[in-house]
PDB file of N, CA and C in Angstrom:
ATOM      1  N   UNK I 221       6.234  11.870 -11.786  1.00 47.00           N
ATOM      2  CA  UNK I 221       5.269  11.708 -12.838  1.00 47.00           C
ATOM      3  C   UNK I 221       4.163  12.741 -12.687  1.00 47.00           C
ATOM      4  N   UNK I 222       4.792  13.890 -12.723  1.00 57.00           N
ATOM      5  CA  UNK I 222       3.750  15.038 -12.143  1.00 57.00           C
ATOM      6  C   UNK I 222       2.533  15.155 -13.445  1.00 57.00           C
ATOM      7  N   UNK I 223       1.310  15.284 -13.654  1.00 62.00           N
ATOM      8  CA  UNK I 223      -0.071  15.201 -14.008  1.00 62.00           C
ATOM      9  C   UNK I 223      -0.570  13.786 -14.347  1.00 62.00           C
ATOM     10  N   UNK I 224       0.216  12.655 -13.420  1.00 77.00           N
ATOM     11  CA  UNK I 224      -0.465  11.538 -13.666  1.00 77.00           C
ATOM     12  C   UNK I 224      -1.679  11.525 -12.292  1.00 77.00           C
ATOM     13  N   UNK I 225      -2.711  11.066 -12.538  1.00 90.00           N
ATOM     14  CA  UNK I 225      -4.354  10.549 -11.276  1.00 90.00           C
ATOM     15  C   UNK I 225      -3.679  10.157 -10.285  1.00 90.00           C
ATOM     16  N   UNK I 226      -3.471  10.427  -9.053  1.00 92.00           N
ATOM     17  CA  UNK I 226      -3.282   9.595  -7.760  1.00 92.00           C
ATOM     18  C   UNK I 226      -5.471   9.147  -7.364  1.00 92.00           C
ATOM     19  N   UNK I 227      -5.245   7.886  -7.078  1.00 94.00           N
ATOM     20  CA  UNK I 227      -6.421   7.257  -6.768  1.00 94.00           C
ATOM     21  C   UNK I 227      -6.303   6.143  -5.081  1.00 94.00           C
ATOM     22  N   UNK I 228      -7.325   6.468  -4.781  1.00 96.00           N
ATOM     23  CA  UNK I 228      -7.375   6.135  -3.168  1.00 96.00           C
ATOM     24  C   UNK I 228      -7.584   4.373  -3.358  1.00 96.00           C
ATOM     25  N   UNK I 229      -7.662   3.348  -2.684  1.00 95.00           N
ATOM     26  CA  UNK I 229      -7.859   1.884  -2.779  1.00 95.00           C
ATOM     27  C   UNK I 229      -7.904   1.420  -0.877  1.00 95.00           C
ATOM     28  N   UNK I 230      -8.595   1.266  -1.011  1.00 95.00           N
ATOM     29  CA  UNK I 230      -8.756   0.996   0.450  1.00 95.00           C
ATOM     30  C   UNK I 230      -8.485  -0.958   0.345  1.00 95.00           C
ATOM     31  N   UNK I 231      -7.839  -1.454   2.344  1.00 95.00           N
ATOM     32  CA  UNK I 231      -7.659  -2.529   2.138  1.00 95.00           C
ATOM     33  C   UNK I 231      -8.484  -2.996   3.268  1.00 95.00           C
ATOM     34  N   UNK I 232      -8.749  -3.884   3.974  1.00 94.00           N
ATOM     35  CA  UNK I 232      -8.587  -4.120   5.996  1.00 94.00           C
ATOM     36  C   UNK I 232      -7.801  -5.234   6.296  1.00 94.00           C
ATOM     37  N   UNK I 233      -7.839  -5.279   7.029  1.00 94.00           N
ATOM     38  CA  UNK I 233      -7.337  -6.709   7.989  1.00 94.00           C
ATOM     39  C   UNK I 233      -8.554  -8.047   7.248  1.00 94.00           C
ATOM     40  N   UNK I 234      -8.101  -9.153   7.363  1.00 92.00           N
ATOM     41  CA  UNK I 234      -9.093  -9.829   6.985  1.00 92.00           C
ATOM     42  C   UNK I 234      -9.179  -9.884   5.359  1.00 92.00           C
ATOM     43  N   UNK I 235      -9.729  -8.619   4.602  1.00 93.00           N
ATOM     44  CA  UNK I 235      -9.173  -9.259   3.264  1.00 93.00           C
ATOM     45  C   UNK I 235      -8.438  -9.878   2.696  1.00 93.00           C
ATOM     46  N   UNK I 236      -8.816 -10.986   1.667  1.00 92.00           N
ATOM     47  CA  UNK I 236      -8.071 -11.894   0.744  1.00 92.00           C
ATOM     48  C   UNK I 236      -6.986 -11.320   0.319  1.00 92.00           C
ATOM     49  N   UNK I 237      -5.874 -11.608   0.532  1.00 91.00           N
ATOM     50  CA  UNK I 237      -4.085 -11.472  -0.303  1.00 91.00           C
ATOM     51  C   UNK I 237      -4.893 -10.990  -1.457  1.00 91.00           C
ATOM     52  N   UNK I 238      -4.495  -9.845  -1.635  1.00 91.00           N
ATOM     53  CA  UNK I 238      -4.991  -9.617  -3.596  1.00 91.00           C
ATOM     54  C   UNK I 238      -4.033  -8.075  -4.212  1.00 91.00           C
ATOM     55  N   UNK I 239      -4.015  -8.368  -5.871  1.00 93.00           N
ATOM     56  CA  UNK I 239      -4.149  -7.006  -6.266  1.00 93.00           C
ATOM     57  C   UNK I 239      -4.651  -6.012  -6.006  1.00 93.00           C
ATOM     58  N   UNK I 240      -4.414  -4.799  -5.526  1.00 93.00           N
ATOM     59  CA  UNK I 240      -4.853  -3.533  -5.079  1.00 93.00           C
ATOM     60  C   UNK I 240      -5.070  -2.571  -6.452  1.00 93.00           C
ATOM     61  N   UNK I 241      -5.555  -2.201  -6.902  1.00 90.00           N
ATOM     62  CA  UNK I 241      -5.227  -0.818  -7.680  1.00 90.00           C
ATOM     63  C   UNK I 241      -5.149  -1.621  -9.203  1.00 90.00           C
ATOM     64  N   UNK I 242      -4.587  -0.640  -9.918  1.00 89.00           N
ATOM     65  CA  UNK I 242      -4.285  -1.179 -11.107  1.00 89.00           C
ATOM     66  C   UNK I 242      -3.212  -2.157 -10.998  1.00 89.00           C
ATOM     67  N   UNK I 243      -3.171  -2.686 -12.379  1.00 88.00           N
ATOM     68  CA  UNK I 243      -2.217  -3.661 -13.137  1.00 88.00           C
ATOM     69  C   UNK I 243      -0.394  -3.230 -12.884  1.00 88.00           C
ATOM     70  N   UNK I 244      -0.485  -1.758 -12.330  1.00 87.00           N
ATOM     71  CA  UNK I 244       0.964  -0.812 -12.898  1.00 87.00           C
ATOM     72  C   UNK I 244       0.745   0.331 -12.628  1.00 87.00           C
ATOM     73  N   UNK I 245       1.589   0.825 -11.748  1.00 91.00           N
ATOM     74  CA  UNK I 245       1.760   2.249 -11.164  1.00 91.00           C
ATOM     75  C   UNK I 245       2.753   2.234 -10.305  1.00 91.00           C
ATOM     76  N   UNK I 246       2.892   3.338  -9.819  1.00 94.00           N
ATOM     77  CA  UNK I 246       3.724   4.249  -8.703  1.00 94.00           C
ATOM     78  C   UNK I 246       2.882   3.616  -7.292  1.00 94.00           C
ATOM     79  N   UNK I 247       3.523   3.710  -6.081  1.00 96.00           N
ATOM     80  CA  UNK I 247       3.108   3.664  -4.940  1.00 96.00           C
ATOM     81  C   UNK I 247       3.315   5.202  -4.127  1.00 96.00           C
ATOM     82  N   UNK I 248       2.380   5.354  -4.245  1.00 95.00           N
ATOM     83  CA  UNK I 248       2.773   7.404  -3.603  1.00 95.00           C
ATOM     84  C   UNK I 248       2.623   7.322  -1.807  1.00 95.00           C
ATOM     85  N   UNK I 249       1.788   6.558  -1.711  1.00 96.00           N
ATOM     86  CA  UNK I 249       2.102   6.392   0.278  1.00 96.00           C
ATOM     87  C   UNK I 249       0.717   4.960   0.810  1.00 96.00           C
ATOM     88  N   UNK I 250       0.976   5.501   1.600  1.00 96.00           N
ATOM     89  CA  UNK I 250      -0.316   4.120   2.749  1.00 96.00           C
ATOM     90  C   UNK I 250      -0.716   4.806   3.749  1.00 96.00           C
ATOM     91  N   UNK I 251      -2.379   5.121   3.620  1.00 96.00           N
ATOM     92  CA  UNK I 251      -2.615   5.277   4.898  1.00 96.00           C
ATOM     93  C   UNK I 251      -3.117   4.371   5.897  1.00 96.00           C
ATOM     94  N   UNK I 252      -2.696   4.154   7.220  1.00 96.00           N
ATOM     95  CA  UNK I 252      -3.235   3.501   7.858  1.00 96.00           C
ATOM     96  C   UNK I 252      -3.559   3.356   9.205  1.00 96.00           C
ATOM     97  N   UNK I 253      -5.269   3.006   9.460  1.00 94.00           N
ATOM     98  CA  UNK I 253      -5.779   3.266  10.581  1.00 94.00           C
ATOM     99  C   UNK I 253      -5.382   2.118  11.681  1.00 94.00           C
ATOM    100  N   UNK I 254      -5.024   2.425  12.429  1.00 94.00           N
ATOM    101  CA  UNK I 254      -4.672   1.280  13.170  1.00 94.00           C
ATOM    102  C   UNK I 254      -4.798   1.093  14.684  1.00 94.00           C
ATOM    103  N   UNK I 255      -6.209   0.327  14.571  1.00 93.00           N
ATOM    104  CA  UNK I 255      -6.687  -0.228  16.066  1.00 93.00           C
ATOM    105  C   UNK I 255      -6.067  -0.715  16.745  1.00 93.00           C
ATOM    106  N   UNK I 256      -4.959  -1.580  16.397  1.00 93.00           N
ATOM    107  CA  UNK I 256      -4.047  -2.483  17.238  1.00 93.00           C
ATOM    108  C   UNK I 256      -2.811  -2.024  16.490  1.00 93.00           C
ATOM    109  N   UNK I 257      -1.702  -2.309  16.970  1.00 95.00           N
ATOM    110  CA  UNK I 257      -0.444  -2.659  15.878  1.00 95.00           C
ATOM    111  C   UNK I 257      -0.724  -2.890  15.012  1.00 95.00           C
ATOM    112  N   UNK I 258       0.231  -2.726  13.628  1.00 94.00           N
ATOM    113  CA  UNK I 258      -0.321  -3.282  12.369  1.00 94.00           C
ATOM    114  C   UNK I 258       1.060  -3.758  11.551  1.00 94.00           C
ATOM    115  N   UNK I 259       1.458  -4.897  11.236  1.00 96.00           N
ATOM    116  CA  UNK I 259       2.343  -4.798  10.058  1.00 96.00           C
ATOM    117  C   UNK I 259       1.845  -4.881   8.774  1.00 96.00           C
ATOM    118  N   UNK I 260       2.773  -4.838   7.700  1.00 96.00           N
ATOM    119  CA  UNK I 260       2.057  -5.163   6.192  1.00 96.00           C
ATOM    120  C   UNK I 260       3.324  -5.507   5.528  1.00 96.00           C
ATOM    121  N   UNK I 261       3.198  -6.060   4.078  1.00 97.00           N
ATOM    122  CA  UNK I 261       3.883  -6.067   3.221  1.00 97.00           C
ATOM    123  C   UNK I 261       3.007  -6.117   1.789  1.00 97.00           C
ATOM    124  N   UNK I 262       3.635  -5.403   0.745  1.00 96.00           N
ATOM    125  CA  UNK I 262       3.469  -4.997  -0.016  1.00 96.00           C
ATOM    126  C   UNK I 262       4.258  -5.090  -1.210  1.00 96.00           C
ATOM    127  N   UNK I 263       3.595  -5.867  -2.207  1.00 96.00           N
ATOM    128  CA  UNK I 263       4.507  -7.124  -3.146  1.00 96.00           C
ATOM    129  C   UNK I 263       4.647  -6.136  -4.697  1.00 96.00           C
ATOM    130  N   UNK I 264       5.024  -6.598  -5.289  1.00 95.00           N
ATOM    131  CA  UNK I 264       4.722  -5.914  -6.945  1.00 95.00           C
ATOM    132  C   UNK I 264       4.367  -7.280  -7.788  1.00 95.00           C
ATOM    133  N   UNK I 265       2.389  -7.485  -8.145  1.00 93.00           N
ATOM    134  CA  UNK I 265       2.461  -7.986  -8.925  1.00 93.00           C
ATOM    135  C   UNK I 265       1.734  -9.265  -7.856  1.00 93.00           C
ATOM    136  N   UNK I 266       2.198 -10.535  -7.647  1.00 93.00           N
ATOM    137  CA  UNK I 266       2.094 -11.450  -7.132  1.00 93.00           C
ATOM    138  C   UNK I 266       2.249 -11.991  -4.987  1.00 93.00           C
ATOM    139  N   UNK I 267       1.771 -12.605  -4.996  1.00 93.00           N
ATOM    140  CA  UNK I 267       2.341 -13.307  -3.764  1.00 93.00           C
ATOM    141  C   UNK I 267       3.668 -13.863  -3.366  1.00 93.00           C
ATOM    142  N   UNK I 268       4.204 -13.953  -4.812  1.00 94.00           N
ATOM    143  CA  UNK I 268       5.691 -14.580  -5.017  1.00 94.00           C
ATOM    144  C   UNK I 268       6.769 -13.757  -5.746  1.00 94.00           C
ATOM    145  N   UNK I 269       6.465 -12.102  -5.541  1.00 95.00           N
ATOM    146  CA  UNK I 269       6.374 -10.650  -6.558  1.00 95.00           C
ATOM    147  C   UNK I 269       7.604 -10.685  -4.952  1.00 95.00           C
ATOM    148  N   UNK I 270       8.372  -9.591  -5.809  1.00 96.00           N
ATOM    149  CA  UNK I 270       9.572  -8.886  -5.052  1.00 96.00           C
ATOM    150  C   UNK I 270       8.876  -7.878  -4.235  1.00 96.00           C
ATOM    151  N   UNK I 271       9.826  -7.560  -2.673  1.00 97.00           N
ATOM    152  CA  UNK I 271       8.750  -6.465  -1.886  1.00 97.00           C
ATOM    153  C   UNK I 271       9.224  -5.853  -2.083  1.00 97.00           C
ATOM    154  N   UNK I 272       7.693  -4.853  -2.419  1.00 96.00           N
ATOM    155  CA  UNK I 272       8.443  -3.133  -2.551  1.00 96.00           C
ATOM    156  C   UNK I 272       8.006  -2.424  -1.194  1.00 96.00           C
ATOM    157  N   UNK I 273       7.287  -2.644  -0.423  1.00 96.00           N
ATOM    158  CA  UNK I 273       7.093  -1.928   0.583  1.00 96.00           C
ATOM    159  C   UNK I 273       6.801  -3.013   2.054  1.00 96.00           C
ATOM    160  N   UNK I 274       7.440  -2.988   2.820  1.00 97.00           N
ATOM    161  CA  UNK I 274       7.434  -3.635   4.165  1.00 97.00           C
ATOM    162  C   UNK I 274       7.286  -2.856   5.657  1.00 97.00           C
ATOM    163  N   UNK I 275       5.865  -2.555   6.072  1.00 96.00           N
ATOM    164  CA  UNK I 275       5.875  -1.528   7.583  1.00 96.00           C
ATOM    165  C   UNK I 275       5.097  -2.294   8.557  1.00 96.00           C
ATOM    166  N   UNK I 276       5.804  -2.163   9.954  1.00 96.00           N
ATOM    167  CA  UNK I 276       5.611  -2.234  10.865  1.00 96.00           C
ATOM    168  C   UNK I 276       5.187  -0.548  11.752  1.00 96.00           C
ATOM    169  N   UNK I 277       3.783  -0.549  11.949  1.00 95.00           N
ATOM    170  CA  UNK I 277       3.157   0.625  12.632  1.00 95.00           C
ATOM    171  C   UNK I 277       2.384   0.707  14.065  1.00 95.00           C
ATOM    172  N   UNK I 278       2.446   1.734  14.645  1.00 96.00           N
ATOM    173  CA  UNK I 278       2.435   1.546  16.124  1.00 96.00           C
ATOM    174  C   UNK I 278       0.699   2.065  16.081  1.00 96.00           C
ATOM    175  N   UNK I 279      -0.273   1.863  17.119  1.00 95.00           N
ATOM    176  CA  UNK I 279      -1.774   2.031  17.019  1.00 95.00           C
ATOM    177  C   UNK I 279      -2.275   3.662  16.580  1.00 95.00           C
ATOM    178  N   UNK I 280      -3.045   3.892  16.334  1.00 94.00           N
ATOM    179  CA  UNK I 280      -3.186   5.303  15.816  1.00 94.00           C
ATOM    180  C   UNK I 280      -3.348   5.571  14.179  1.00 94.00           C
ATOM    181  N   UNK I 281      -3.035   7.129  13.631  1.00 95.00           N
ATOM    182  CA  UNK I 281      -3.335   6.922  12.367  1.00 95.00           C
ATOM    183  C   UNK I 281      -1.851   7.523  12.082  1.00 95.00           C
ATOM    184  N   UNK I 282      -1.484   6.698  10.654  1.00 96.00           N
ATOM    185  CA  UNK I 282      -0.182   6.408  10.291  1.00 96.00           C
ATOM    186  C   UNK I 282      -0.405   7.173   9.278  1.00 96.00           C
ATOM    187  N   UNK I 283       0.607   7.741   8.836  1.00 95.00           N
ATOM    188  CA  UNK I 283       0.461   8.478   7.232  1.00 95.00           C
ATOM    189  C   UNK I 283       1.919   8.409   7.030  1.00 95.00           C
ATOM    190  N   UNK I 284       2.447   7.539   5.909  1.00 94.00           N
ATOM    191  CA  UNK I 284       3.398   6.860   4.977  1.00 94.00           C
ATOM    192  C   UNK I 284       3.431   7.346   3.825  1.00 94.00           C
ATOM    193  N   UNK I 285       4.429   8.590   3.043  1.00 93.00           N
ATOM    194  CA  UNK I 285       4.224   9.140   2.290  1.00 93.00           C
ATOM    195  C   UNK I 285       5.596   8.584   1.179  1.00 93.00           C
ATOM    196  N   UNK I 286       5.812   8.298   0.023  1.00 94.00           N
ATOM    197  CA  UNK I 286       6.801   8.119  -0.491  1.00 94.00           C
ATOM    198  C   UNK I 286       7.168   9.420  -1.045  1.00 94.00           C
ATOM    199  N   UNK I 287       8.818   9.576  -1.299  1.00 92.00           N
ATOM    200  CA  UNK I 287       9.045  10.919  -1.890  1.00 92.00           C
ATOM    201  C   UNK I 287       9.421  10.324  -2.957  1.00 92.00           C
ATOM    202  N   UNK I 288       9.892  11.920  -3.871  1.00 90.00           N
ATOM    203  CA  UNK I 288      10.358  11.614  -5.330  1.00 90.00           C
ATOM    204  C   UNK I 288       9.100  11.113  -6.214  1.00 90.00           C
ATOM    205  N   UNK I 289       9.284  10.010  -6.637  1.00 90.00           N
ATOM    206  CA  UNK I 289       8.439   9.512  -8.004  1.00 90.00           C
ATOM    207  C   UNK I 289       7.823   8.646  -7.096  1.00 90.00           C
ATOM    208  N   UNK I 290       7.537   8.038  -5.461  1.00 93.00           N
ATOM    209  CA  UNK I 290       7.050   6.655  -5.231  1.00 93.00           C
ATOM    210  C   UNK I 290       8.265   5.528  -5.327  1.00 93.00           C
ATOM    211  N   UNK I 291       7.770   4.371  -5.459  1.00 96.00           N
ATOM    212  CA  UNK I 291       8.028   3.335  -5.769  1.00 96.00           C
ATOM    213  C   UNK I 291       7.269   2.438  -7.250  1.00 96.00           C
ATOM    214  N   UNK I 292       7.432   2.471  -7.911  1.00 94.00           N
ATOM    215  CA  UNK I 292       6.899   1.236  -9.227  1.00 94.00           C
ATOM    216  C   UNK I 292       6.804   0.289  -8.855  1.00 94.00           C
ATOM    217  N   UNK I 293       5.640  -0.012  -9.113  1.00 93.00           N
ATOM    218  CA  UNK I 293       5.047  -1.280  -9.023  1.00 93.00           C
ATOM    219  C   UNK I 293       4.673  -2.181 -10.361  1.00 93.00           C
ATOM    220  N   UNK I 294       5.781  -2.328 -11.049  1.00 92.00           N
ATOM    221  CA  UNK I 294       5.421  -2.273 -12.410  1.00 92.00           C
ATOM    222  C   UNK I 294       4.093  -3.734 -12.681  1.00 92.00           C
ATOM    223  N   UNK I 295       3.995  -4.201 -11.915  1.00 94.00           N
ATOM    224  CA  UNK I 295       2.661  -5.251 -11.893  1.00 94.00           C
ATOM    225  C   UNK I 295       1.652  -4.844 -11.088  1.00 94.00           C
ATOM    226  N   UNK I 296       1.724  -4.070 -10.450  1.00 94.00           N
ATOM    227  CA  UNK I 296       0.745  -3.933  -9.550  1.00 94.00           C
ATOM    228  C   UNK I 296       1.216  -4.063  -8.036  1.00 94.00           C
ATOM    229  N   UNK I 297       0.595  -3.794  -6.832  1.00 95.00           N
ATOM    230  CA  UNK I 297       0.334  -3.489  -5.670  1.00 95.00           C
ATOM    231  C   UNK I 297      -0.103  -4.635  -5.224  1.00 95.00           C
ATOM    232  N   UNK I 298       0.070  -5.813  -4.886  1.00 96.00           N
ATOM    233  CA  UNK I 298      -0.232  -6.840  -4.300  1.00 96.00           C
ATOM    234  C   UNK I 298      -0.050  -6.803  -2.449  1.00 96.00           C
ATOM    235  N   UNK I 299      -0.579  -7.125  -1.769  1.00 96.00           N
ATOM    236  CA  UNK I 299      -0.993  -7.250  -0.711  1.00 96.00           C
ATOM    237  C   UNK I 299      -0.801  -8.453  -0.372  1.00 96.00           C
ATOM    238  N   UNK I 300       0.230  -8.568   0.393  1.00 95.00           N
ATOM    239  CA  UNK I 300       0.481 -10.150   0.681  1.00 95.00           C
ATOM    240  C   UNK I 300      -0.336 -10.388   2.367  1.00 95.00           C
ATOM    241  N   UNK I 301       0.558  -9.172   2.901  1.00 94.00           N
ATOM    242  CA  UNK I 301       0.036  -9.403   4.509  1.00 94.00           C
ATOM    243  C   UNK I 301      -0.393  -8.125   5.308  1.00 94.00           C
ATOM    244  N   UNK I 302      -1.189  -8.081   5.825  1.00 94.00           N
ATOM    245  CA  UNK I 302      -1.662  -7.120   6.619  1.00 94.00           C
ATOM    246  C   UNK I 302      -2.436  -7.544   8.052  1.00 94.00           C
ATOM    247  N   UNK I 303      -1.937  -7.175   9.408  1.00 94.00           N
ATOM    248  CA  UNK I 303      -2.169  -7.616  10.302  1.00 94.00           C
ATOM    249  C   UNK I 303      -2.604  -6.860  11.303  1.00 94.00           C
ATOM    250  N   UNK I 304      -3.314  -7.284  12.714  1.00 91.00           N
ATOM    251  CA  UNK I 304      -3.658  -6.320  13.441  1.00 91.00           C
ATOM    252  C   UNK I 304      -5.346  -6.810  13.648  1.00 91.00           C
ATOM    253  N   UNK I 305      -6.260  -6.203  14.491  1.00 90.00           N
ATOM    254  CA  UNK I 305      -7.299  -6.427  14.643  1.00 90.00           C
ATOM    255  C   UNK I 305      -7.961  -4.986  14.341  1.00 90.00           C
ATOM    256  N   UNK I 306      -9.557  -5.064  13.465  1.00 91.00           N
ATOM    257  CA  UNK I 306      -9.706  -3.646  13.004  1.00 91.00           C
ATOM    258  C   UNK I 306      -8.866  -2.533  12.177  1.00 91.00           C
ATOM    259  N   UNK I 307      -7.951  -3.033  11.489  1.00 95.00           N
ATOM    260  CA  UNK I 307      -7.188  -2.201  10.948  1.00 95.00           C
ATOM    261  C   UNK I 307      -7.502  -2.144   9.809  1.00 95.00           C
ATOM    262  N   UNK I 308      -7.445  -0.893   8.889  1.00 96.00           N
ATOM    263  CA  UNK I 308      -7.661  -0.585   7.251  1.00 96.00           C
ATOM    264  C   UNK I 308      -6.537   0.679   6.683  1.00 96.00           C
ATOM    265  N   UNK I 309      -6.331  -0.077   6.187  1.00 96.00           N
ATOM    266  CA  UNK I 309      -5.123   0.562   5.435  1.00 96.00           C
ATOM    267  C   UNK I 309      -5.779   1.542   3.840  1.00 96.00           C
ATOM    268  N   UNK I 310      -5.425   2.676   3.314  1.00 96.00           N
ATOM    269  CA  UNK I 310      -5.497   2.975   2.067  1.00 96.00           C
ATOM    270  C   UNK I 310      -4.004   2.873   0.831  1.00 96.00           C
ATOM    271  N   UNK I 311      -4.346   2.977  -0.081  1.00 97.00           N
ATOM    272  CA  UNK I 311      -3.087   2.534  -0.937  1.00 97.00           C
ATOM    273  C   UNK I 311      -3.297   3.674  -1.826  1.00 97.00           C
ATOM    274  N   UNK I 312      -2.278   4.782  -1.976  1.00 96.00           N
ATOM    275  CA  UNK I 312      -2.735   5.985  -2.889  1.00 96.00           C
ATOM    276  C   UNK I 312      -1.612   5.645  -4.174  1.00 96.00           C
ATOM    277  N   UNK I 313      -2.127   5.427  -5.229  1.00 95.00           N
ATOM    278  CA  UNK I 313      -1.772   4.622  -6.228  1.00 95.00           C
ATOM    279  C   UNK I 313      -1.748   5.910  -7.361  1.00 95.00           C
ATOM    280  N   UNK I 314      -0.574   6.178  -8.067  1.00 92.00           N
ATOM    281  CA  UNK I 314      -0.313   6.872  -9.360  1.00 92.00           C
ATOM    282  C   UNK I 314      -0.195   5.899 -10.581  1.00 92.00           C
TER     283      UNK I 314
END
């Protein structure tokens, strides 16, 4: 979807399960800082939304890039789980 906005969305550990980003987009990557271990999952849409993205990451800084077009999220970027102590993740959203 080359001249569509990629936009940054930051998450942490501790934030409420929620929509990230818009309503509908691409998932272009995740960055994430990570004090401890970190897993995540990453829903389309809901808490009860099909996963589009599921990582397990080792401490350090992670950079998760999707190729091609991303992934669609045709509802949105939902955030079901994100774990770890001190950790913040970004969500670069097309």
């Amino acid at each position: 979807m080359a001249g569509q906005e990629v936009r940054a969305y930051n998450f942490a550990v501790g934030d409420t399960a929620a929509l990230v980003g818009p309503s509908g987009g691409r998932l272009r990557g995740v960055l994430v800082t990570a004090a401890a271990a970190a897993a995540f999952t990453i829903r389309s849409g809901s808490a009860t939304g099909p996963i589009i993205l599921q990582l397990t990451l080792p401490v350090g800084w992670n950079d998760v890039y999707i190729p091609n077009d991303g992934i669609l999220a045709d509802n949105g970027c939902f955030v079901s789980a994100f774990t770890g102590s001190g950790n913040v993740m970004t969500l670069l959203i097309e």
